[in-house]
Coordinates of N, CA and C in Angstrom, one line a residue:
X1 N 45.8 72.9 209.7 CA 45.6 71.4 209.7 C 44.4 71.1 208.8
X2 N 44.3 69.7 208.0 CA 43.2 69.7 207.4 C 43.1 67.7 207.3
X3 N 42.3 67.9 206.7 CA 42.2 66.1 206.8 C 41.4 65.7 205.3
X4 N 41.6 64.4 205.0 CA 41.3 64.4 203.5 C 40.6 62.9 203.3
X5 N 39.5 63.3 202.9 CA 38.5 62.1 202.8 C 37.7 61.6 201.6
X6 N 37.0 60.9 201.1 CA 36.1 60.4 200.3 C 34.6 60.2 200.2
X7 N 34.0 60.7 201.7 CA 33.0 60.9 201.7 C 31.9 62.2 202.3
X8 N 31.4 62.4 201.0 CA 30.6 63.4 201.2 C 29.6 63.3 201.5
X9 N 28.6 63.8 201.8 CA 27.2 64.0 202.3 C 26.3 65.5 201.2
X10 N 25.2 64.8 201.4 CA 24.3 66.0 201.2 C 24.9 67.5 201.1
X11 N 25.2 67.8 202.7 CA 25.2 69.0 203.5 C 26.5 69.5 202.3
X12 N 27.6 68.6 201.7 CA 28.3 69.0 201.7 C 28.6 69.5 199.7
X13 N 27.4 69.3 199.1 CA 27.1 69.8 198.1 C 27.8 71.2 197.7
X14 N 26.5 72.1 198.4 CA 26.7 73.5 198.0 C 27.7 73.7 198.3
X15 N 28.7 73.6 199.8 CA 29.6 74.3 200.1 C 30.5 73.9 199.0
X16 N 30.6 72.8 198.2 CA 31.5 72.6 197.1 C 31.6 73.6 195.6
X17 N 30.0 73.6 195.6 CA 29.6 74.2 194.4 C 29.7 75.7 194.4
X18 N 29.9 76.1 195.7 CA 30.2 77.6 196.4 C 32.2 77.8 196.1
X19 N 32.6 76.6 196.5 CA 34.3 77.1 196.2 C 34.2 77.2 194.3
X20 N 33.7 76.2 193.9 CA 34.0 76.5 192.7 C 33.5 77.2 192.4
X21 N 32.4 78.3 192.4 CA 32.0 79.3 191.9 C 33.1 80.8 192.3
X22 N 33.8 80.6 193.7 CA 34.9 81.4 193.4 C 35.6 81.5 192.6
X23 N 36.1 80.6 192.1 CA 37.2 80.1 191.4 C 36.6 79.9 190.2
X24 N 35.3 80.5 189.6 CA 34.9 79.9 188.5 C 35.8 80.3 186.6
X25 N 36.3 81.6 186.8 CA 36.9 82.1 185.9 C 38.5 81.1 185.9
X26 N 38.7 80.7 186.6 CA 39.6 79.6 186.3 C 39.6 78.3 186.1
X27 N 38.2 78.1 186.8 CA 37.8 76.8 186.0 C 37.0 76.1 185.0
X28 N 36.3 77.6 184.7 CA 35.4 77.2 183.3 C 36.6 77.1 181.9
X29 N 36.8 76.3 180.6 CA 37.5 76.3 179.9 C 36.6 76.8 179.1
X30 N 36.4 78.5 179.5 CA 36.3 79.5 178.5 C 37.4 80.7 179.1
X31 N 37.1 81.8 177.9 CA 37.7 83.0 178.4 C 36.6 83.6 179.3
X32 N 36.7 83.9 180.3 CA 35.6 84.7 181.1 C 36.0 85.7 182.3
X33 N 35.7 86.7 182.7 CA 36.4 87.5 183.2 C 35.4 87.6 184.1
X34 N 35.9 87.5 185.9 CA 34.7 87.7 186.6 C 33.8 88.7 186.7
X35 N 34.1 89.9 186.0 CA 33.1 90.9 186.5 C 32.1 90.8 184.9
X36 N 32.7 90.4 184.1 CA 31.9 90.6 182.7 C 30.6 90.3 182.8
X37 N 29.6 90.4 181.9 CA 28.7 90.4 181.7 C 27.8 89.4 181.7
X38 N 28.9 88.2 181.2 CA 28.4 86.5 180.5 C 28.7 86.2 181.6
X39 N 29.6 86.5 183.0 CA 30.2 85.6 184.3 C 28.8 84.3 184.3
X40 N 27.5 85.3 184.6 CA 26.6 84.9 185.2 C 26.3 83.1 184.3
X41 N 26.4 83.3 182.8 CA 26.2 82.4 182.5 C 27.1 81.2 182.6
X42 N 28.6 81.3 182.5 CA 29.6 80.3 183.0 C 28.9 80.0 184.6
X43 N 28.9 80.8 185.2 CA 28.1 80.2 186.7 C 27.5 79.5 186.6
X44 N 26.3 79.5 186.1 CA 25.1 78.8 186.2 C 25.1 77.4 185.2
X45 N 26.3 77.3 184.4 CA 26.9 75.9 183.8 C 27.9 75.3 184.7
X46 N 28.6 75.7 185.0 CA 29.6 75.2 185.7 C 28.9 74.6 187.8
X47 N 27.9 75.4 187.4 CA 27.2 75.1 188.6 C 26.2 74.0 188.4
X48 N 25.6 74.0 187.6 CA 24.8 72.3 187.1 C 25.8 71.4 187.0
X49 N 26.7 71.5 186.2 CA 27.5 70.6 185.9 C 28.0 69.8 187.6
X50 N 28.4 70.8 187.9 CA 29.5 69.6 189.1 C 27.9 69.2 190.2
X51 N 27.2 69.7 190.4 CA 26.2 69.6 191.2 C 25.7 68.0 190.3
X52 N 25.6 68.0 189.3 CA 24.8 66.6 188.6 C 25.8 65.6 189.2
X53 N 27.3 66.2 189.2 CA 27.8 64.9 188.7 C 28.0 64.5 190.8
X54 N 28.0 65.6 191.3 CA 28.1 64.9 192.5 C 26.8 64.3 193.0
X55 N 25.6 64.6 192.4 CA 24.4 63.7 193.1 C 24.2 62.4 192.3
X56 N 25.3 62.2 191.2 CA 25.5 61.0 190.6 C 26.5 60.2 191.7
X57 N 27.5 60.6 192.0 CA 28.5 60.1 193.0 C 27.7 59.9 194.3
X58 N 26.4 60.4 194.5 CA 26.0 60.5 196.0 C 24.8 59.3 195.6
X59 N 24.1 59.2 194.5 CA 22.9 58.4 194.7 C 22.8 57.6 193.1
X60 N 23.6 57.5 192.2 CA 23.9 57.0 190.9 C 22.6 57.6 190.1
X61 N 22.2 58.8 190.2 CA 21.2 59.4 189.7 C 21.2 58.9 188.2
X62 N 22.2 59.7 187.8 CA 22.7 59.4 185.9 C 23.6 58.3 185.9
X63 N 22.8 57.2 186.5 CA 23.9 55.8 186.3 C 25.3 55.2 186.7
X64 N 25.6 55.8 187.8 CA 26.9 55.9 188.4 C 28.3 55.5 187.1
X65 N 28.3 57.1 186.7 CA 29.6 57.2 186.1 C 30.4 57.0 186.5
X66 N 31.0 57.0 187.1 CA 32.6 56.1 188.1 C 33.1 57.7 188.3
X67 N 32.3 58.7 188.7 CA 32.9 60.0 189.4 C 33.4 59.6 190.5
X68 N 34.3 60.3 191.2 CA 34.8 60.5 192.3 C 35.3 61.4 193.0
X69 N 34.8 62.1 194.2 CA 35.2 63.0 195.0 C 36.3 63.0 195.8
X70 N 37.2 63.6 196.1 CA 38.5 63.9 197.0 C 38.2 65.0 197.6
X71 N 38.0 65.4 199.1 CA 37.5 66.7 199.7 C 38.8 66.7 201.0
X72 N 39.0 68.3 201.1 CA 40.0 68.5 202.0 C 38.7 69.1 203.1
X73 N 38.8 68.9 204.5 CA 38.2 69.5 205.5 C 39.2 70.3 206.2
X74 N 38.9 71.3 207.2 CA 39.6 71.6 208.3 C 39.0 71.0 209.8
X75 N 39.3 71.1 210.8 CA 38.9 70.5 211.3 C 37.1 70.5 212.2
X76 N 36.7 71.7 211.8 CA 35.8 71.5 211.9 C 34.6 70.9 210.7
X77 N 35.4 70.3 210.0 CA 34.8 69.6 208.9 C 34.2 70.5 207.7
X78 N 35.1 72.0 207.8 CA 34.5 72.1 206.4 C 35.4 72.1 205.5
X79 N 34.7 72.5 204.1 CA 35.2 72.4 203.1 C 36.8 73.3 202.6
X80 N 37.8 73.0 202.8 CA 38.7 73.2 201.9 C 38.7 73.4 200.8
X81 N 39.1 72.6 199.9 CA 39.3 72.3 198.9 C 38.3 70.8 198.3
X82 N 38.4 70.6 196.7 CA 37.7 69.5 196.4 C 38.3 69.2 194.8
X83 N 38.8 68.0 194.7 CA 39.1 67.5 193.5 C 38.1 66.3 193.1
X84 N 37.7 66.6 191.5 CA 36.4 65.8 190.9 C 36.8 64.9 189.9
X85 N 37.1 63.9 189.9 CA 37.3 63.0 188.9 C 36.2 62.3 188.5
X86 N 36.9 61.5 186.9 CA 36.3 60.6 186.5 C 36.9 59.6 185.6
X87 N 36.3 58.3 186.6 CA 36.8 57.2 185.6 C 36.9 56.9 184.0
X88 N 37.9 56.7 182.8 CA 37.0 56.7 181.7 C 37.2 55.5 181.3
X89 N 36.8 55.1 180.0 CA 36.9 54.2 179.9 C 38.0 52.7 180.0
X90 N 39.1 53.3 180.5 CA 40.3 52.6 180.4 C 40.1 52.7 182.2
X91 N 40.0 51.8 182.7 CA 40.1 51.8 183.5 C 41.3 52.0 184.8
X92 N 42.7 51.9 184.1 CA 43.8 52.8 185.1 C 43.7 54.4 184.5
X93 N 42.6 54.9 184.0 CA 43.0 55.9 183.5 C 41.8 56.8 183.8
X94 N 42.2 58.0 184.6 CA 40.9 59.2 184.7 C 41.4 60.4 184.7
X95 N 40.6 61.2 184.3 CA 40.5 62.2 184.4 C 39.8 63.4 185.5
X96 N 40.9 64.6 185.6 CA 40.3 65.5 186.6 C 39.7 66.6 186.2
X97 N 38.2 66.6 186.6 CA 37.5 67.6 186.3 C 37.6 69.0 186.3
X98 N 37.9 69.0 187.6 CA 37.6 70.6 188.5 C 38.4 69.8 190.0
X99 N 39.2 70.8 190.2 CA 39.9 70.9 191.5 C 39.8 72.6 192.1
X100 N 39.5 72.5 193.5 CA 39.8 74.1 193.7 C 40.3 74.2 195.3
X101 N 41.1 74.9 195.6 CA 41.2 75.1 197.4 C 41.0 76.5 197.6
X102 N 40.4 76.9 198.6 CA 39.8 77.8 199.2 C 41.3 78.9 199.4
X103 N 41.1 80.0 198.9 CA 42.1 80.7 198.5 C 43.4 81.1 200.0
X104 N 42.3 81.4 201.2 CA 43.6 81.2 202.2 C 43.8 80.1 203.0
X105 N 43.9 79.1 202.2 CA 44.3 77.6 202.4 C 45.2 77.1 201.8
X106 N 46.0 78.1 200.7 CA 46.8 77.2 199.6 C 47.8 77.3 199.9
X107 N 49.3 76.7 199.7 CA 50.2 76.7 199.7 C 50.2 76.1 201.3
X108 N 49.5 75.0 201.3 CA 49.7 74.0 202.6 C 49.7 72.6 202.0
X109 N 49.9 72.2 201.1 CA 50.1 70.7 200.1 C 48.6 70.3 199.8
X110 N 47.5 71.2 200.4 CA 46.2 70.4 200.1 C 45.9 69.6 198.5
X111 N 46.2 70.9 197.3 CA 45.8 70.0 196.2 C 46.4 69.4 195.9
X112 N 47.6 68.5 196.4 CA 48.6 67.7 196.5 C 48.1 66.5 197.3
X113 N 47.8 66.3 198.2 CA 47.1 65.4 199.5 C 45.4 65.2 198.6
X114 N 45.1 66.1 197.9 CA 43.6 65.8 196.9 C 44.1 64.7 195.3
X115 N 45.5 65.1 195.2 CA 45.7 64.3 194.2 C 46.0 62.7 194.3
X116 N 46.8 62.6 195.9 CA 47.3 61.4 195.8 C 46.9 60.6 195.7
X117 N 45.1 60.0 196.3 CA 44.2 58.8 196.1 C 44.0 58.4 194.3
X118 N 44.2 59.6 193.7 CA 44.2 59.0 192.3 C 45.0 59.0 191.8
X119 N 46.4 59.4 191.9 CA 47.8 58.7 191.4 C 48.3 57.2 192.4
X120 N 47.4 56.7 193.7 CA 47.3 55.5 193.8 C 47.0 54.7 192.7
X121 N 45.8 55.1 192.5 CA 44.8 54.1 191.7 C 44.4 54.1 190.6
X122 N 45.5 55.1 189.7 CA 45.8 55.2 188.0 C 46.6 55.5 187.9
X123 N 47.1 54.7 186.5 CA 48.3 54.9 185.8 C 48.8 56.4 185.3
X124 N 47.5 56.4 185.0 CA 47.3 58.0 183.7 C 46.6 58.7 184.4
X125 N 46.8 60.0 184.6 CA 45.8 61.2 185.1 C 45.4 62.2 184.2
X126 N 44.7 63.0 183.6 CA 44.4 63.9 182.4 C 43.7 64.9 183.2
X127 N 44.0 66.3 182.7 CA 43.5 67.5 182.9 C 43.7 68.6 182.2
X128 N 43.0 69.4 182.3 CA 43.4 70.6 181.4 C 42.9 72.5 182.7
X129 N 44.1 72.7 182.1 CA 43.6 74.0 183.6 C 43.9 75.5 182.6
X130 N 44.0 76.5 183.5 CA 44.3 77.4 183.4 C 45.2 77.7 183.2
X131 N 46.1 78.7 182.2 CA 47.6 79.1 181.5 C 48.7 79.0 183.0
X132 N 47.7 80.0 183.6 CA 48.3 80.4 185.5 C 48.8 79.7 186.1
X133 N 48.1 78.5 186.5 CA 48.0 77.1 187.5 C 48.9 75.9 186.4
X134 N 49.2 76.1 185.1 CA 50.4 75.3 184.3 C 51.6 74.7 185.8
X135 N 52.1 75.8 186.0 CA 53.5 75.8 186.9 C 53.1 74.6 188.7
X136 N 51.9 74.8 188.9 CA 51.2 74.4 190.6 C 51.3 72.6 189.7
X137 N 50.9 72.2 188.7 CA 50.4 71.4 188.3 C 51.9 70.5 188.0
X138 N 52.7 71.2 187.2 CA 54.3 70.6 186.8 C 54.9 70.5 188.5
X139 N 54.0 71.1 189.2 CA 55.0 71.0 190.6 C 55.1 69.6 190.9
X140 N 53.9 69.0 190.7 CA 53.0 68.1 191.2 C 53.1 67.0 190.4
X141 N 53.8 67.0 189.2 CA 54.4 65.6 188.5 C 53.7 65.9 187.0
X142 N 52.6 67.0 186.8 CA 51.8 66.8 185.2 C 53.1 67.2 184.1
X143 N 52.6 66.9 183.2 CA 53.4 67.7 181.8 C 52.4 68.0 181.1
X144 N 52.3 68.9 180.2 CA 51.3 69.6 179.2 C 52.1 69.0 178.1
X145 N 50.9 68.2 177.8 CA 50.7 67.9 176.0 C 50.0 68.2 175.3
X146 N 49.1 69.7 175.5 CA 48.5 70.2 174.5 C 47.6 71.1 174.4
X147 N 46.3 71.6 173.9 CA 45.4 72.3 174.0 C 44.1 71.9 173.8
X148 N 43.4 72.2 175.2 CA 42.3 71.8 175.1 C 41.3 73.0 175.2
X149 N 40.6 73.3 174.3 CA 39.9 74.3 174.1 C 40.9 75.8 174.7
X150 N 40.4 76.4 175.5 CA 41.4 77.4 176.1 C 41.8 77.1 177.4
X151 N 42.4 75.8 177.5 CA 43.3 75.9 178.7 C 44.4 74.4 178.2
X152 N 45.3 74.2 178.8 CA 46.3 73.6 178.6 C 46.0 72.0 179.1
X153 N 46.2 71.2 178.3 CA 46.2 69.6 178.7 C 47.4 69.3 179.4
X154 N 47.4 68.6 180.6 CA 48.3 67.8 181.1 C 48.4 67.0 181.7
X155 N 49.2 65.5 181.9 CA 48.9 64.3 181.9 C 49.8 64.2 182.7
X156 N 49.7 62.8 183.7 CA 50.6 62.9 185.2 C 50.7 60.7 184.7
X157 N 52.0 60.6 185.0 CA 51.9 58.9 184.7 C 52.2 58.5 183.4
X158 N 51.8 57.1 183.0 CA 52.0 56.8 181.9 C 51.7 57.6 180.6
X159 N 52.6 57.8 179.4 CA 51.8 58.4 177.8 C 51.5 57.6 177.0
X160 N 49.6 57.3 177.8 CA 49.3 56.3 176.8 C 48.0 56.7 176.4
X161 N 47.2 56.3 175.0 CA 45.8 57.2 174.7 C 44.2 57.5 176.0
X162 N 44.1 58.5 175.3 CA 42.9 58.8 176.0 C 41.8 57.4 176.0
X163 N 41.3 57.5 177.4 CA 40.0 56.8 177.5 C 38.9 57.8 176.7
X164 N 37.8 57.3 176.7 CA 36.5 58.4 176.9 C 36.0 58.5 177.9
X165 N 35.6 59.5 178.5 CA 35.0 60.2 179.5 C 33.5 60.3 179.8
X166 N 33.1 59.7 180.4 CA 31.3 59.6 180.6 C 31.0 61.3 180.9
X167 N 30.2 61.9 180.5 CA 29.9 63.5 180.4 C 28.3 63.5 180.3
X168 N 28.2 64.4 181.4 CA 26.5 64.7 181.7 C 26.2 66.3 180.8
X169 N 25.2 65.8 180.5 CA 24.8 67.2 179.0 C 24.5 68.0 180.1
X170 N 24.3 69.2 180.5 CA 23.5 70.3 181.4 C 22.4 71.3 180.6
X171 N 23.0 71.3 179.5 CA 22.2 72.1 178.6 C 20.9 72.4 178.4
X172 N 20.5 71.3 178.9 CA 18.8 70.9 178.8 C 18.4 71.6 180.6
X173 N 19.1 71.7 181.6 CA 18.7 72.2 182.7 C 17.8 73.3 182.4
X174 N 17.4 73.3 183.7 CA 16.5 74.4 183.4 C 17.3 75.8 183.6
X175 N 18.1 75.6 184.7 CA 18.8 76.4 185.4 C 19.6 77.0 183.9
X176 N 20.1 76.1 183.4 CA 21.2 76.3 181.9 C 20.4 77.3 181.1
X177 N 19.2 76.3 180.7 CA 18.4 77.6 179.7 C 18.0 78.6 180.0
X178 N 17.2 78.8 181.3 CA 17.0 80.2 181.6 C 18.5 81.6 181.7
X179 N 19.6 81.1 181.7 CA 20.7 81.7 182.0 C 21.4 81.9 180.9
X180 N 21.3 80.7 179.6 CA 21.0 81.2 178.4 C 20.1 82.2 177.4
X181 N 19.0 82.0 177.5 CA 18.1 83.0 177.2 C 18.1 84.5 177.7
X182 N 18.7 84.6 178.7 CA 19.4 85.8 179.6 C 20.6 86.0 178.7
X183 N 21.4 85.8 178.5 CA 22.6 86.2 178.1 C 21.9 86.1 176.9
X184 N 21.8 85.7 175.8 CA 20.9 86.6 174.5 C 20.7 87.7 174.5
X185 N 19.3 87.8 175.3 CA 18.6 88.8 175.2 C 19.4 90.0 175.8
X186 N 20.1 89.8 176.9 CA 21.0 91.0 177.7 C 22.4 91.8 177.3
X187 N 23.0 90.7 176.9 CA 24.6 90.7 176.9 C 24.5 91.7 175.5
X188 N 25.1 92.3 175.3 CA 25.5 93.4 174.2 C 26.4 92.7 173.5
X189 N 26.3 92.9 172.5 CA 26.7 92.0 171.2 C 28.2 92.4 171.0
X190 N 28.6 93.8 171.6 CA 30.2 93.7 171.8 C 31.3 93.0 172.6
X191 N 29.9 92.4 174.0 CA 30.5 91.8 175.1 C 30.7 90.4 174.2
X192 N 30.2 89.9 173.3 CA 30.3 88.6 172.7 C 31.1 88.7 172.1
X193 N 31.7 90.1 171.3 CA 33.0 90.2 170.3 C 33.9 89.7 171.2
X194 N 34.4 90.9 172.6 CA 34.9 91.0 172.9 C 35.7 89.6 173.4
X195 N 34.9 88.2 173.7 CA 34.8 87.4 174.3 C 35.5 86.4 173.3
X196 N 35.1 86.5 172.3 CA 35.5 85.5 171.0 C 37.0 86.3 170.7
X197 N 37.7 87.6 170.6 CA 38.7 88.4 170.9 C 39.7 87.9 171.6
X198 N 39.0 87.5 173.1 CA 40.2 87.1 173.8 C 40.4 85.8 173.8
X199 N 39.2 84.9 173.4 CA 39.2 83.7 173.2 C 40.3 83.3 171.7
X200 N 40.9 83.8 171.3 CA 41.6 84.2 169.8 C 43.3 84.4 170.6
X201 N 42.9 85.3 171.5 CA 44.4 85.8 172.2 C 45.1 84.8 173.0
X202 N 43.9 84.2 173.9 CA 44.2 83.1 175.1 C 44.8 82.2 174.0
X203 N 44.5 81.3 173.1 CA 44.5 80.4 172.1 C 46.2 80.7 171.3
X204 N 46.5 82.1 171.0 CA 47.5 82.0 170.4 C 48.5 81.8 171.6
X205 N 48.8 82.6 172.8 CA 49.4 82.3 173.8 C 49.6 80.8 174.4
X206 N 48.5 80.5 174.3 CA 48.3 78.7 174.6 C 49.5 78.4 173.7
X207 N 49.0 78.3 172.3 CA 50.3 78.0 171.1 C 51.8 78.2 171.7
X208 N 51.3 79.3 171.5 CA 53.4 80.0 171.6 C 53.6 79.3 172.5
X209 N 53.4 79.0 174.3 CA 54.3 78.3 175.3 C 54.2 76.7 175.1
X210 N 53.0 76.4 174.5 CA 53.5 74.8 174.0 C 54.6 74.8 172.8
X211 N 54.4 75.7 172.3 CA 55.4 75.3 170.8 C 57.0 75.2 171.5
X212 N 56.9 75.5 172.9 CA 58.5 76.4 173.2 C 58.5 74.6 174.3
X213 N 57.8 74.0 173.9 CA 57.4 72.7 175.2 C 58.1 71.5 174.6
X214 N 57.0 71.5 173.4 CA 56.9 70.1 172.5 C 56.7 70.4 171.1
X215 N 57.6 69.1 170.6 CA 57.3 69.6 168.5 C 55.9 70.1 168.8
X216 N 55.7 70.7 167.6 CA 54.4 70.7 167.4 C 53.3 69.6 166.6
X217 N 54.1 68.4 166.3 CA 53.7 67.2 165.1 C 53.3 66.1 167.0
X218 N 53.7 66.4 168.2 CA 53.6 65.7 169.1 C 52.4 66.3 169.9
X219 N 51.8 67.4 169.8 CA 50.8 68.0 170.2 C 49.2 67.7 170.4
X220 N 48.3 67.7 171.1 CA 46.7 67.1 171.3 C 46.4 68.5 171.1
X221 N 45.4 68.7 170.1 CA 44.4 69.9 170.3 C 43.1 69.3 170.1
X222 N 42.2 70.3 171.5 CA 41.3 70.1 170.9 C 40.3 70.9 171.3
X223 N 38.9 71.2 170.7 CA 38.5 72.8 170.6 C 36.9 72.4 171.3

């Protein structure tokens, strides 16, 4: 059983920032392998990121971007699952950040019951996931039209142009630089080949199952 709501609280930050950190190699749109060497640095980006944008959603810190939370609880009110949107500038039109459900939770309709408050209330949906999660996504009504850096774009609703997207820089965290400066100084300069290697591999695979999708003259890339 689970229940599906709109508002979060404080308390309910980390445990968010904690599922996506499971899930982070699928939801960073890099190549990243959990045990690698750089993990730590996708963590500690991906972990500013949704954390800004939900204390923008909680207190309009960075000017209330039109983010929006969708959280699945069980019934002791915790965290399931959590889908992150954002309004862009078109206003029937948003995009989904980061979605994740707590791994023995799935295959109960949750990120399905997290999608529906925003296929109420837009036309157009936009996201881009993992090669993997392509198939969970077409279940669910998206089509892939393209490539967005190394994961696949797909769009649920009307085909009509992209809004722009309000986006919080993290880079300047502190959290970001020190985790940067770390990965410099630590990471072995093969772990970086290696990384740009599969980032090259992911990319042509991307190619080949869109080419087998859509002309390729009908295609979004973008890097």
């Amino acid at each position: 059983m689970f229940t599906i709501d709109n508002n979060i609280e404080e308390r309910d930050v980390q445990p968010i920032i904690r599922l996506a950190l499971e899930n982070f190699a699928d939801l960073a749109n890099k190549v990243v392998r959990p045990s690698s060497s750089t993990g730590f640095l996708c963590k500690a980006i991906l972990s500013a990121e949704i954390g800004a944008y939900l204390q923008d959603i909680l207190t309009g810190y960075y000017g209330n971007l039109g983010g929006s939370i969708i959280v699945a609880r069980n019934l002791e009110a915790n965290i399931l699952g959590f889908t992150l949107g954002m309004e862009s500038s078109s206003a029937d039109h948003c995009g989904i950040s980061y979605a994740a459900v707590q791994k023995d939770s799935r295959k109960q309709g949750i990120l399905r019951a997290m999608l529906h408050p925003f296929q109420q209330r837009y036309q157009t949906i936009d996201l881009s996931c993992h090669p993997k999660t392509v198939s969970i996504y077409q279940a669910l009504g998206f089509r892939p039209y393209g490539r967005q850096a190394v994961q696949i774009a797909m769009r649920w609703g009307a085909p009509k142009p992209q809004g722009i997207m309000p986006t919080i820089n993290v880079e300047s965290f502190e959290s970001v630089r020190v985790a940067h400066a770390t990965a410099y100084r630590d990471v072995p300069q093969k772990d970086w080949n290696s990384l740009v290697n599969a980032r090259d591999t992911r990319i042509r695979e991307i190619m080949k199952f869109l080419g087998g999708q859509l002309p390729i003259q009908h295609l979004s890339i973008t890097d």
